[in-house]
mmCIF file of C-alpha atoms and ligand atoms in Angstrom:
data_model
loop_
_atom_site.group_PDB
_atom_site.id
_atom_site.type_symbol
_atom_site.label_atom_id
_atom_site.label_comp_id
_atom_site.label_asym_id
_atom_site.label_seq_id
_atom_site.Cartn_x
_atom_site.Cartn_y
_atom_site.Cartn_z
ATOM 1 C CA UNK O 1 -149.349 58.595 -25.928
ATOM 2 C CA UNK O 2 -146.031 56.911 -25.360
ATOM 3 C CA UNK O 3 -145.332 54.519 -22.518
ATOM 4 C CA UNK O 4 -143.091 56.156 -19.837
ATOM 5 C CA UNK O 5 -141.482 53.654 -17.454
ATOM 6 C CA UNK O 6 -137.784 53.818 -18.391
ATOM 7 C CA UNK O 7 -135.067 56.045 -17.066
ATOM 8 C CA UNK O 8 -131.594 56.429 -18.525
ATOM 9 C CA UNK O 9 -128.491 57.224 -16.523
ATOM 10 C CA UNK O 10 -125.539 58.294 -18.679
ATOM 11 C CA UNK O 11 -122.586 57.341 -16.409
ATOM 12 C CA UNK O 12 -119.612 56.857 -18.707
ATOM 13 C CA UNK O 13 -117.686 60.095 -17.987
ATOM 14 C CA UNK O 14 -114.257 60.286 -16.347
ATOM 15 C CA UNK O 15 -115.299 62.666 -13.559
ATOM 16 C CA UNK O 16 -112.084 64.646 -14.053
ATOM 17 C CA UNK O 17 -113.046 67.345 -11.582
ATOM 18 C CA UNK O 18 -112.723 64.766 -8.811
ATOM 19 C CA UNK O 19 -109.324 63.398 -9.762
ATOM 20 C CA UNK O 20 -107.446 61.732 -8.218
ATOM 21 C CA UNK O 21 -110.423 60.178 -6.344
ATOM 22 C CA UNK O 22 -112.104 59.207 -9.623
ATOM 23 C CA UNK O 23 -108.958 57.547 -10.966
ATOM 24 C CA UNK O 24 -110.311 54.259 -9.640
ATOM 25 C CA UNK O 25 -113.765 55.102 -8.191
ATOM 26 C CA UNK O 26 -116.578 56.123 -10.545
ATOM 27 C CA UNK O 27 -117.780 59.682 -9.845
ATOM 28 C CA UNK O 28 -121.301 58.285 -9.479
ATOM 29 C CA UNK O 29 -120.137 56.132 -6.558
ATOM 30 C CA UNK O 30 -118.763 58.992 -4.448
ATOM 31 C CA UNK O 31 -120.744 58.983 -1.204
ATOM 32 C CA UNK O 32 -123.144 61.684 -0.083
ATOM 33 C CA UNK O 33 -123.341 60.585 3.564
ATOM 34 C CA UNK O 34 -123.966 56.835 3.443
ATOM 35 C CA UNK O 35 -125.258 56.448 -0.119
ATOM 36 C CA UNK O 36 -123.472 56.910 -3.429
ATOM 37 C CA UNK O 37 -124.497 59.793 -5.673
ATOM 38 C CA UNK O 38 -126.285 57.635 -8.216
ATOM 39 C CA UNK O 39 -128.491 56.050 -5.494
ATOM 40 C CA UNK O 40 -130.294 59.388 -5.042
ATOM 41 C CA UNK O 41 -131.105 59.746 -8.752
ATOM 42 C CA UNK O 42 -132.261 56.156 -9.108
ATOM 43 C CA UNK O 43 -134.508 56.494 -6.059
ATOM 44 C CA UNK O 44 -135.988 59.723 -7.488
ATOM 45 C CA UNK O 45 -136.686 57.995 -10.814
ATOM 46 C CA UNK O 46 -138.308 54.933 -9.225
ATOM 47 C CA UNK O 47 -140.364 57.125 -6.905
ATOM 48 C CA UNK O 48 -141.658 58.884 -10.041
ATOM 49 C CA UNK O 49 -142.779 55.540 -11.520
ATOM 50 C CA UNK O 50 -139.767 55.111 -13.856
ATOM 51 C CA UNK O 51 -138.669 51.723 -12.534
ATOM 52 C CA UNK O 52 -136.830 50.342 -15.587
ATOM 53 C CA UNK O 53 -133.370 51.727 -14.954
ATOM 54 C CA UNK O 54 -130.913 51.752 -17.873
ATOM 55 C CA UNK O 55 -127.348 52.768 -17.092
ATOM 56 C CA UNK O 56 -124.747 53.661 -19.734
ATOM 57 C CA UNK O 57 -121.286 52.828 -18.480
ATOM 58 C CA UNK O 58 -117.673 53.315 -19.550
ATOM 59 C CA UNK O 59 -114.535 51.372 -18.763
ATOM 60 C CA UNK O 60 -113.662 51.208 -15.054
ATOM 61 C CA UNK O 61 -117.296 51.709 -13.981
ATOM 62 C CA UNK O 62 -118.170 48.170 -12.944
ATOM 63 C CA UNK O 63 -118.590 49.254 -9.287
ATOM 64 C CA UNK O 64 -121.923 50.749 -10.426
ATOM 65 C CA UNK O 65 -123.123 47.373 -11.738
ATOM 66 C CA UNK O 66 -122.033 45.708 -8.504
ATOM 67 C CA UNK O 67 -123.914 48.302 -6.413
ATOM 68 C CA UNK O 68 -127.166 47.534 -8.263
ATOM 69 C CA UNK O 69 -126.851 43.812 -7.613
ATOM 70 C CA UNK O 70 -127.239 41.592 -4.581
ATOM 71 C CA UNK O 71 -124.054 40.896 -2.589
ATOM 72 C CA UNK O 72 -124.671 37.399 -1.207
ATOM 73 C CA UNK O 73 -121.227 37.107 0.382
ATOM 74 C CA UNK O 74 -121.663 40.294 2.424
ATOM 75 C CA UNK O 75 -125.189 39.313 3.423
ATOM 76 C CA UNK O 76 -123.984 35.868 4.528
ATOM 77 C CA UNK O 77 -121.198 37.425 6.569
ATOM 78 C CA UNK O 78 -123.666 39.787 8.263
ATOM 79 C CA UNK O 79 -126.423 37.189 8.703
ATOM 80 C CA UNK O 80 -125.957 37.054 12.473
ATOM 81 C CA UNK O 81 -125.533 40.832 12.844
ATOM 82 C CA UNK O 82 -129.057 42.117 12.157
ATOM 83 C CA UNK O 83 -128.246 45.780 12.906
ATOM 84 C CA UNK O 84 -125.472 45.813 10.334
ATOM 85 C CA UNK O 85 -127.491 43.825 7.827
ATOM 86 C CA UNK O 86 -130.229 46.419 8.111
ATOM 87 C CA UNK O 87 -127.853 49.083 6.774
ATOM 88 C CA UNK O 88 -128.279 47.421 3.374
ATOM 89 C CA UNK O 89 -132.046 48.085 3.435
ATOM 90 C CA UNK O 90 -131.993 51.288 1.334
ATOM 91 C CA UNK O 91 -130.285 49.606 -1.623
ATOM 92 C CA UNK O 92 -132.078 46.266 -1.240
ATOM 93 C CA UNK O 93 -135.437 48.056 -1.250
ATOM 94 C CA UNK O 94 -134.471 49.906 -4.462
ATOM 95 C CA UNK O 95 -133.378 46.631 -6.073
ATOM 96 C CA UNK O 96 -136.742 45.102 -5.272
ATOM 97 C CA UNK O 97 -138.591 48.017 -6.908
ATOM 98 C CA UNK O 98 -136.720 48.294 -10.198
ATOM 99 C CA UNK O 99 -135.035 46.438 -13.022
ATOM 100 C CA UNK O 100 -131.463 47.335 -13.958
ATOM 101 C CA UNK O 101 -129.900 47.117 -17.432
ATOM 102 C CA UNK O 102 -126.377 48.156 -18.365
ATOM 103 C CA UNK O 103 -124.536 48.854 -21.543
ATOM 104 C CA UNK O 104 -121.290 50.466 -22.538
ATOM 105 C CA UNK O 105 -121.017 53.699 -24.450
ATOM 106 C CA UNK O 106 -117.742 52.698 -26.146
ATOM 107 C CA UNK O 107 -116.241 55.913 -27.493
ATOM 108 C CA UNK O 108 -117.350 58.851 -25.335
ATOM 109 C CA UNK O 109 -118.567 61.406 -27.798
ATOM 110 C CA UNK O 110 -120.818 63.442 -25.470
ATOM 111 C CA UNK O 111 -124.137 63.289 -23.616
ATOM 112 C CA UNK O 112 -126.141 63.210 -26.862
ATOM 113 C CA UNK O 113 -124.068 60.273 -28.058
ATOM 114 C CA UNK O 114 -124.588 58.383 -24.764
ATOM 115 C CA UNK O 115 -128.369 58.869 -25.137
ATOM 116 C CA UNK O 116 -128.289 57.837 -28.783
ATOM 117 C CA UNK O 117 -126.453 54.626 -27.867
ATOM 118 C CA UNK O 118 -129.403 53.714 -25.589
ATOM 119 C CA UNK O 119 -131.820 53.711 -28.558
ATOM 120 C CA UNK O 120 -132.169 49.937 -28.650
ATOM 121 C CA UNK O 121 -132.796 49.812 -24.874
ATOM 122 C CA UNK O 122 -135.547 52.434 -25.127
ATOM 123 C CA UNK O 123 -137.396 51.485 -28.331
ATOM 124 C CA UNK O 124 -140.430 53.549 -29.314
ATOM 125 C CA UNK O 125 -141.148 54.863 -25.805
ATOM 126 C CA UNK O 126 -140.724 58.073 -23.841
ATOM 127 C CA UNK O 127 -137.988 57.950 -21.178
ATOM 128 C CA UNK O 128 -136.473 59.947 -18.358
ATOM 129 C CA UNK O 129 -132.808 60.969 -18.280
ATOM 130 C CA UNK O 130 -131.060 61.637 -15.015
ATOM 131 C CA UNK O 131 -127.527 63.049 -14.765
ATOM 132 C CA UNK O 132 -126.544 61.517 -11.452
ATOM 133 C CA UNK O 133 -124.230 64.295 -10.393
ATOM 134 C CA UNK O 134 -127.215 66.601 -10.080
ATOM 135 C CA UNK O 135 -128.908 65.610 -6.828
ATOM 136 C CA UNK O 136 -132.363 67.065 -6.374
ATOM 137 C CA UNK O 137 -133.794 67.292 -2.887
ATOM 138 C CA UNK O 138 -137.491 67.896 -2.985
ATOM 139 C CA UNK O 139 -138.270 66.976 0.563
ATOM 140 C CA UNK O 140 -141.312 69.241 0.697
ATOM 141 C CA UNK O 141 -142.559 68.556 -2.811
ATOM 142 C CA UNK O 142 -143.068 65.556 -5.094
ATOM 143 C CA UNK O 143 -139.592 64.705 -6.485
ATOM 144 C CA UNK O 144 -138.349 66.727 -9.468
ATOM 145 C CA UNK O 145 -138.793 63.762 -11.809
ATOM 146 C CA UNK O 146 -142.364 63.263 -10.455
ATOM 147 C CA UNK O 147 -143.080 66.937 -11.174
ATOM 148 C CA UNK O 148 -141.776 66.382 -14.705
ATOM 149 C CA UNK O 149 -143.889 63.255 -15.262
ATOM 150 C CA UNK O 150 -146.954 65.319 -14.303
ATOM 151 C CA UNK O 151 -145.949 67.998 -16.825
ATOM 152 C CA UNK O 152 -145.254 65.309 -19.478
ATOM 153 C CA UNK O 153 -148.699 63.797 -18.988
ATOM 154 C CA UNK O 154 -150.213 67.207 -19.641
ATOM 155 C CA UNK O 155 -148.115 68.360 -22.652
ATOM 156 C CA UNK O 156 -147.010 64.976 -24.142
ATOM 157 C CA UNK O 157 -143.722 66.365 -25.427
ATOM 158 C CA UNK O 158 -140.110 66.393 -24.314
ATOM 159 C CA UNK O 159 -139.522 68.125 -20.974
ATOM 160 C CA UNK O 160 -136.374 69.732 -19.515
ATOM 161 C CA UNK O 161 -136.034 70.853 -15.904
ATOM 162 C CA UNK O 162 -134.743 74.399 -15.518
ATOM 163 C CA UNK O 163 -133.636 76.802 -12.804
ATOM 164 C CA UNK O 164 -132.440 80.366 -12.658
ATOM 165 C CA UNK O 165 -128.660 80.787 -12.493
ATOM 166 C CA UNK O 166 -126.429 83.868 -12.389
ATOM 167 C CA UNK O 167 -125.882 84.856 -16.030
ATOM 168 C CA UNK O 168 -122.118 84.789 -15.366
ATOM 169 C CA UNK O 169 -122.474 80.967 -15.042
ATOM 170 C CA UNK O 170 -124.150 80.485 -18.453
ATOM 171 C CA UNK O 171 -121.096 78.665 -19.851
ATOM 172 C CA UNK O 172 -121.687 75.743 -17.486
ATOM 173 C CA UNK O 173 -125.228 74.991 -18.766
ATOM 174 C CA UNK O 174 -127.638 74.584 -21.602
ATOM 175 C CA UNK O 175 -129.722 77.790 -21.599
ATOM 176 C CA UNK O 176 -133.300 78.038 -22.891
ATOM 177 C CA UNK O 177 -135.596 80.768 -24.131
ATOM 178 C CA UNK O 178 -139.348 80.534 -24.627
ATOM 179 C CA UNK O 179 -142.857 81.725 -23.749
ATOM 180 C CA UNK O 180 -144.224 81.141 -20.290
ATOM 181 C CA UNK O 181 -147.453 79.218 -20.981
ATOM 182 C CA UNK O 182 -148.381 78.776 -17.313
ATOM 183 C CA UNK O 183 -146.580 79.647 -14.079
ATOM 184 C CA UNK O 184 -143.092 78.094 -14.309
ATOM 185 C CA UNK O 185 -143.798 76.249 -17.572
ATOM 186 C CA UNK O 186 -142.235 77.446 -20.869
ATOM 187 C CA UNK O 187 -142.789 76.415 -24.475
ATOM 188 C CA UNK O 188 -139.149 76.424 -25.559
ATOM 189 C CA UNK O 189 -138.161 78.319 -28.713
ATOM 190 C CA UNK O 190 -134.392 78.277 -28.362
ATOM 191 C CA UNK O 191 -131.775 76.171 -26.580
ATOM 192 C CA UNK O 192 -128.045 76.915 -26.583
ATOM 193 C CA UNK O 193 -125.386 74.723 -25.020
ATOM 194 C CA UNK O 194 -122.937 76.589 -22.795
ATOM 195 C CA UNK O 195 -123.278 80.092 -24.325
ATOM 196 C CA UNK O 196 -121.058 82.981 -23.285
ATOM 197 C CA UNK O 197 -122.924 85.325 -20.846
ATOM 198 C CA UNK O 198 -123.181 87.904 -23.667
ATOM 199 C CA UNK O 199 -124.880 85.285 -25.908
ATOM 200 C CA UNK O 200 -127.250 83.801 -23.300
ATOM 201 C CA UNK O 201 -130.844 84.750 -24.142
ATOM 202 C CA UNK O 202 -131.983 84.224 -20.511
ATOM 203 C CA UNK O 203 -130.659 82.960 -17.191
ATOM 204 C CA UNK O 204 -132.856 79.802 -17.354
ATOM 205 C CA UNK O 205 -130.474 76.845 -17.184
ATOM 206 C CA UNK O 206 -131.186 73.173 -17.887
ATOM 207 C CA UNK O 207 -130.322 70.820 -15.026
ATOM 208 C CA UNK O 208 -129.700 67.121 -15.285
ATOM 209 C CA UNK O 209 -133.311 65.945 -15.634
ATOM 210 C CA UNK O 210 -135.104 65.294 -18.909
ATOM 211 C CA UNK O 211 -138.095 63.406 -20.221
ATOM 212 C CA UNK O 212 -137.608 62.665 -23.910
ATOM 213 C CA UNK O 213 -139.997 61.431 -26.565
ATOM 214 C CA UNK O 214 -138.484 58.890 -28.975
ATOM 215 C CA UNK O 215 -138.586 61.495 -31.787
ATOM 216 C CA UNK O 216 -135.314 62.687 -30.216
ATOM 217 C CA UNK O 217 -133.454 59.734 -31.837
ATOM 218 C CA UNK O 218 -133.713 60.879 -35.470
ATOM 219 C CA UNK O 219 -132.559 64.342 -34.320
ATOM 220 C CA UNK O 220 -129.578 62.833 -32.486
ATOM 221 C CA UNK O 221 -128.694 60.875 -35.633
ATOM 222 C CA UNK O 222 -128.675 64.100 -37.634
ATOM 223 C CA UNK O 223 -126.716 66.592 -35.500
ATOM 224 C CA UNK O 224 -122.972 67.214 -35.617
ATOM 225 C CA UNK O 225 -120.628 67.727 -32.669
ATOM 226 C CA UNK O 226 -121.291 71.087 -30.971
ATOM 227 C CA UNK O 227 -119.966 72.774 -27.805
ATOM 228 C CA UNK O 228 -116.787 71.121 -26.540
ATOM 229 C CA UNK O 229 -116.676 69.128 -29.811
ATOM 230 C CA UNK O 230 -119.266 66.754 -28.315
ATOM 231 C CA UNK O 231 -122.652 65.522 -29.567
ATOM 232 C CA UNK O 232 -124.971 67.629 -27.403
ATOM 233 C CA UNK O 233 -128.499 66.616 -26.350
ATOM 234 C CA UNK O 234 -129.275 70.374 -26.248
ATOM 235 C CA UNK O 235 -128.622 70.648 -30.008
ATOM 236 C CA UNK O 236 -130.948 67.702 -30.774
ATOM 237 C CA UNK O 237 -133.617 69.214 -28.503
ATOM 238 C CA UNK O 238 -133.245 72.548 -30.299
ATOM 239 C CA UNK O 239 -134.470 70.763 -33.472
ATOM 240 C CA UNK O 240 -137.594 69.619 -31.602
ATOM 241 C CA UNK O 241 -137.998 73.060 -30.016
ATOM 242 C CA UNK O 242 -138.190 74.554 -33.545
ATOM 243 C CA UNK O 243 -141.317 72.401 -33.980
ATOM 244 C CA UNK O 244 -142.717 73.590 -30.616
ATOM 245 C CA UNK O 245 -142.129 70.133 -29.093
ATOM 246 C CA UNK O 246 -140.088 71.016 -25.979
ATOM 247 C CA UNK O 247 -141.395 72.204 -22.639
ATOM 248 C CA UNK O 248 -139.208 73.580 -19.818
ATOM 249 C CA UNK O 249 -140.350 73.231 -16.226
ATOM 250 C CA UNK O 250 -139.025 75.427 -13.424
ATOM 251 C CA UNK O 251 -139.048 72.739 -10.763
ATOM 252 C CA UNK O 252 -139.713 73.142 -7.077
ATOM 253 C CA UNK O 253 -136.936 71.896 -4.823
ATOM 254 C CA UNK O 254 -133.179 72.242 -4.338
ATOM 255 C CA UNK O 255 -130.563 71.045 -6.819
ATOM 256 C CA UNK O 256 -127.008 70.311 -5.774
ATOM 257 C CA UNK O 257 -124.328 70.362 -8.486
ATOM 258 C CA UNK O 258 -122.259 67.387 -7.307
ATOM 259 C CA UNK O 259 -120.213 67.631 -10.490
ATOM 260 C CA UNK O 260 -118.202 70.286 -8.685
ATOM 261 C CA UNK O 261 -116.371 69.956 -5.366
ATOM 262 C CA UNK O 262 -118.197 72.971 -3.903
ATOM 263 C CA UNK O 263 -121.658 71.599 -4.866
ATOM 264 C CA UNK O 264 -120.694 68.179 -3.523
ATOM 265 C CA UNK O 265 -119.706 69.624 -0.139
ATOM 266 C CA UNK O 266 -122.925 71.679 -0.113
ATOM 267 C CA UNK O 267 -124.945 68.467 -0.795
ATOM 268 C CA UNK O 268 -123.243 66.597 2.031
ATOM 269 C CA UNK O 269 -123.914 69.448 4.453
ATOM 270 C CA UNK O 270 -127.466 69.897 3.178
ATOM 271 C CA UNK O 271 -128.362 66.241 3.677
ATOM 272 C CA UNK O 272 -126.498 65.983 6.990
ATOM 273 C CA UNK O 273 -128.376 68.941 8.459
ATOM 274 C CA UNK O 274 -131.804 67.756 7.342
HETATM 275 C C1 G1P N 301 -124.989 68.831 -19.188
HETATM 276 C C2 G1P N 301 -125.850 69.387 -20.306
HETATM 277 C C3 G1P N 301 -126.215 70.858 -20.013
HETATM 278 C C4 G1P N 301 -126.883 70.944 -18.648
HETATM 279 C C5 G1P N 301 -125.988 70.337 -17.562
HETATM 280 C C6 G1P N 301 -126.718 70.267 -16.210
HETATM 281 O O1 G1P N 301 -123.751 69.506 -19.193
HETATM 282 O O2 G1P N 301 -125.139 69.301 -21.525
HETATM 283 O O3 G1P N 301 -127.079 71.336 -20.998
HETATM 284 O O4 G1P N 301 -127.151 72.306 -18.353
HETATM 285 O O5 G1P N 301 -125.599 68.977 -17.914
HETATM 286 O O6 G1P N 301 -125.894 69.762 -15.221
HETATM 287 P P1 G1P N 301 -122.441 68.932 -18.385
HETATM 288 O O7 G1P N 301 -122.618 69.432 -16.963
HETATM 289 O O8 G1P N 301 -122.470 67.449 -18.506
HETATM 290 O O9 G1P N 301 -121.262 69.575 -19.064
#
């Protein structure tokens, strides 16, 4: 059984769908109410027991490093304004509960490449992966990552979180096929990255939550660029799925696709009206 205490946040992308805002502000730092997008994912990971946070950055993303660090100047300025100082509690509490490590991806060759470049940070351990622009609200359930940790503990193999999407949207997702081994849990036989609707075997789409065993790294080293000419984690997972080593979990909760303007607005409204 592998140790599972690390969580990886690939955060090197340009966030082109939010240009011009993301010209100088990392997509992961766009606010959903009073917290940046990435705060929600990090909180979900830490709540699930994955408190060693590893973030993969690109150029122009240093605001993320600054967010996950103490700001002594600000705290000194606010020292005699306790109400304002208290507004920093959510991030200061997170900082106290986790450790934060950063590295650069260098050339951005895809999600699979970003994960592969974290190999030395992960070592021979299992690890979570959170794509911060997917915010999961599981107010009435354990968090999505916590549900996945429970599934991992049972099956001991790589886990992807899935949800049903309209088949017309298949080109925005990795799509899985497999046998349902218990309610909402599938032993994956096939995974295709962004198939055309006519080529999608099901409407079960992967969302931005994974738990990966370290046997993913040799697969990532082997695969060639796939959809969008990028190294795809889905293609590396397909190799493990061929050996029966991937489980898909239909999670309970609501996922907001903050990678799109519509999903981002929906998330803001959803959290505001809670
Ligand atoms: C990535 C993955 C894809 C997954 C999606 C979920 O794609 O490659 O398999 O379905 O995240 O958000 P991206 O949205 O980065 O293009």
